[in-house]
Amino acid sequence: SYLCADTAEDELYLTGVEGARSSLTVPLLLHDEVMGTFNVESARPGAFTQRDLQYLELFCREVAVALNTLSLLKVEKASAVLEGTRKLLCEVAEPVDSVLNDAVSLLSRFQTHDEDTSRKLRQILHHTRLVRDRIREVGDALSAGCGIGSDQQEVHPLLRSKRILVVDTENE
């Protein structure tokens, strides 16, 4: 935490609000990790006291916990969306695979005999694959809407829908 009584005389002060003459900056700490900072400024020199600093430190602990809870809720929401999408894909996998297999089987029989039937079977294959892909895309879009994964790189296709278990041995 840092209490700047007079910004005009403090070399460490970084300009925040134009015309600020005093500043109070407190880190947002969670488990000894800095999540960000909370800064309050005043146009009056000496506007903040040590008591203000203590109050803001207590307040910032609560803000850090609230931000962490919000982050956990976003992850939980995205996990629920991904789990729902996974279940939906599992439920439609067998019927979709059956349609695809039947269409491929029929296509191999009629490919040389009837061009119109072959064209229609290729359309069935294409549209059935689209249904499967759209379900996955909707799940991905919903989880991105939860704020998860939007700032990360594209997931490699072989890693998509895989799970990772993280074990923390320090908090047993």
Coordinates of C-alpha atoms in Angstrom, one line a residue:
S1 CA 0.0 0.0 0.0
Y2 CA 1.1 3.5 -0.6
L3 CA -0.1 6.8 0.8
C4 CA 1.0 9.9 -1.1
A5 CA 0.2 13.0 0.9
D6 CA 1.3 15.5 -1.7
T7 CA 1.7 14.5 -5.4
A8 CA 3.7 17.6 -6.2
E9 CA 6.5 16.6 -3.8
D10 CA 6.4 12.8 -4.2
E11 CA 8.8 11.4 -6.9
L12 CA 7.1 8.0 -6.8
Y13 CA 3.6 9.3 -7.7
L14 CA 2.3 8.2 -11.0
T15 CA -0.3 10.5 -12.5
G16 CA -3.8 9.1 -12.4
V17 CA -6.4 11.8 -12.3
E18 CA -5.5 15.2 -13.6
G19 CA -5.2 17.7 -10.8
A20 CA -4.8 15.1 -8.0
R21 CA -2.8 16.4 -5.0
S22 CA -3.0 13.3 -2.8
S23 CA -3.3 9.6 -3.5
L24 CA -3.9 6.3 -1.8
T25 CA -3.1 3.1 -3.6
V26 CA -3.7 -0.4 -2.2
P27 CA -3.0 -3.8 -3.9
L28 CA -5.8 -6.2 -4.4
L29 CA -4.3 -9.3 -2.8
L30 CA -5.6 -12.8 -2.8
H31 CA -3.4 -15.5 -1.2
D32 CA -0.4 -13.2 -1.4
E33 CA -0.9 -12.7 -5.1
V34 CA -1.5 -9.2 -6.5
M35 CA -4.7 -9.2 -8.7
G36 CA -4.5 -5.5 -9.4
T37 CA -4.6 -2.2 -7.5
F38 CA -7.2 0.1 -6.1
N39 CA -6.4 3.8 -6.3
V40 CA -8.2 6.8 -4.7
E41 CA -7.1 10.3 -5.4
S42 CA -8.1 13.7 -4.1
A43 CA -7.6 17.3 -5.4
R44 CA -6.7 18.3 -1.8
P45 CA -3.2 17.6 -0.4
G46 CA -3.1 15.5 2.7
A47 CA -6.6 14.2 2.2
F48 CA -5.9 10.7 3.4
T49 CA -4.8 9.4 6.8
Q50 CA -3.3 6.1 8.0
R51 CA -6.8 5.2 9.1
D52 CA -8.1 5.7 5.6
L53 CA -5.3 3.4 4.4
Q54 CA -6.3 0.7 6.9
Y55 CA -9.9 0.9 5.9
L56 CA -9.0 0.7 2.2
E57 CA -6.8 -2.3 2.8
L58 CA -9.7 -4.1 4.5
F59 CA -12.0 -3.1 1.7
C60 CA -9.6 -4.2 -0.9
R61 CA -9.4 -7.7 0.7
E62 CA -13.1 -8.0 0.2
V63 CA -12.9 -6.7 -3.4
A64 CA -10.2 -9.2 -4.2
V65 CA -12.3 -12.1 -2.8
A66 CA -15.3 -10.8 -4.7
L67 CA -13.3 -10.6 -8.0
N68 CA -12.0 -14.1 -7.4
T69 CA -15.5 -15.4 -6.7
L70 CA -16.7 -13.7 -9.9
S71 CA -13.9 -15.4 -11.8
L72 CA -14.8 -18.8 -10.3
L73 CA -18.4 -18.3 -11.2
K74 CA -17.5 -17.5 -14.8
V75 CA -15.4 -20.7 -15.0
E76 CA -18.2 -22.7 -13.4
K77 CA -20.7 -21.3 -15.9
A78 CA -18.4 -22.1 -18.8
S79 CA -17.8 -25.6 -17.5
A80 CA -21.6 -26.2 -17.2
V81 CA -22.0 -25.0 -20.8
L82 CA -19.2 -27.2 -22.0
E83 CA -20.6 -30.2 -20.1
G84 CA -24.0 -29.6 -21.5
T85 CA -22.6 -29.4 -25.0
R86 CA -20.6 -32.6 -24.4
K87 CA -23.7 -34.4 -23.2
L88 CA -25.6 -33.2 -26.2
L89 CA -22.9 -34.3 -28.6
C90 CA -22.8 -37.7 -26.8
E91 CA -26.6 -38.1 -27.2
V92 CA -26.6 -37.2 -30.9
A93 CA -23.4 -39.0 -31.7
E94 CA -24.9 -42.5 -32.3
P95 CA -27.8 -41.3 -34.5
V96 CA -25.6 -38.9 -36.4
D97 CA -23.0 -41.7 -36.9
S98 CA -25.7 -44.0 -38.0
V99 CA -27.0 -41.5 -40.6
L100 CA -23.4 -40.9 -41.8
N101 CA -22.7 -44.6 -42.1
D102 CA -25.9 -45.4 -43.9
A103 CA -25.4 -42.5 -46.3
V104 CA -21.8 -43.6 -47.1
S105 CA -23.0 -47.2 -47.6
L106 CA -25.8 -46.0 -50.0
L107 CA -23.4 -43.6 -51.7
S108 CA -21.0 -46.4 -52.5
R109 CA -23.8 -48.5 -54.1
F110 CA -25.4 -45.7 -56.1
Q111 CA -22.4 -43.6 -57.0
T112 CA -21.9 -45.1 -60.4
H113 CA -25.6 -45.9 -61.1
D114 CA -27.6 -42.8 -60.3
E115 CA -26.0 -39.3 -60.2
D116 CA -29.1 -37.6 -58.7
T117 CA -29.2 -40.1 -55.8
S118 CA -25.5 -39.8 -55.3
R119 CA -25.8 -36.0 -55.1
K120 CA -28.6 -36.2 -52.6
L121 CA -26.6 -38.6 -50.4
R122 CA -23.6 -36.3 -50.5
Q123 CA -25.9 -33.5 -49.3
I124 CA -27.1 -35.7 -46.5
L125 CA -23.5 -36.4 -45.5
H126 CA -22.7 -32.7 -45.6
H127 CA -25.7 -31.6 -43.7
T128 CA -25.3 -34.3 -41.0
R129 CA -21.7 -33.2 -40.5
L130 CA -22.9 -29.6 -40.3
V131 CA -25.4 -30.5 -37.5
R132 CA -22.6 -32.1 -35.4
D133 CA -20.2 -29.2 -36.1
R134 CA -22.9 -26.5 -35.3
I135 CA -23.6 -28.1 -31.9
R136 CA -19.9 -27.9 -31.1
E137 CA -19.7 -24.3 -32.4
V138 CA -22.7 -23.2 -30.2
G139 CA -21.0 -24.7 -27.1
D140 CA -17.7 -23.0 -27.9
A141 CA -19.5 -19.7 -28.5
L142 CA -21.5 -20.0 -25.3
S143 CA -18.4 -20.7 -23.3
A144 CA -16.6 -17.8 -25.0
G145 CA -19.6 -15.6 -24.0
C146 CA -18.8 -16.6 -20.4
G147 CA -15.5 -14.9 -20.8
I148 CA -13.5 -18.1 -20.8
G149 CA -10.8 -18.8 -23.3
S150 CA -11.4 -15.7 -25.3
D151 CA -7.9 -14.4 -24.7
Q152 CA -6.2 -17.7 -25.2
Q153 CA -4.8 -19.2 -28.4
E154 CA -6.9 -21.6 -30.5
V155 CA -7.1 -25.1 -29.1
H156 CA -5.4 -27.8 -31.1
P157 CA -8.0 -30.1 -32.6
L158 CA -6.5 -33.2 -30.9
L159 CA -6.8 -31.5 -27.5
R160 CA -10.4 -30.3 -28.0
S161 CA -12.8 -31.8 -25.4
K162 CA -10.0 -33.3 -23.3
R163 CA -9.9 -32.8 -19.6
I164 CA -7.0 -31.8 -17.3
L165 CA -6.8 -32.7 -13.6
V166 CA -4.8 -30.2 -11.5
V167 CA -3.7 -31.4 -8.1
D168 CA -2.5 -29.0 -5.5
T169 CA -0.4 -30.8 -2.9
E170 CA 0.3 -27.7 -0.8
N171 CA -3.2 -27.4 0.5
E172 CA -3.9 -30.9 1.8

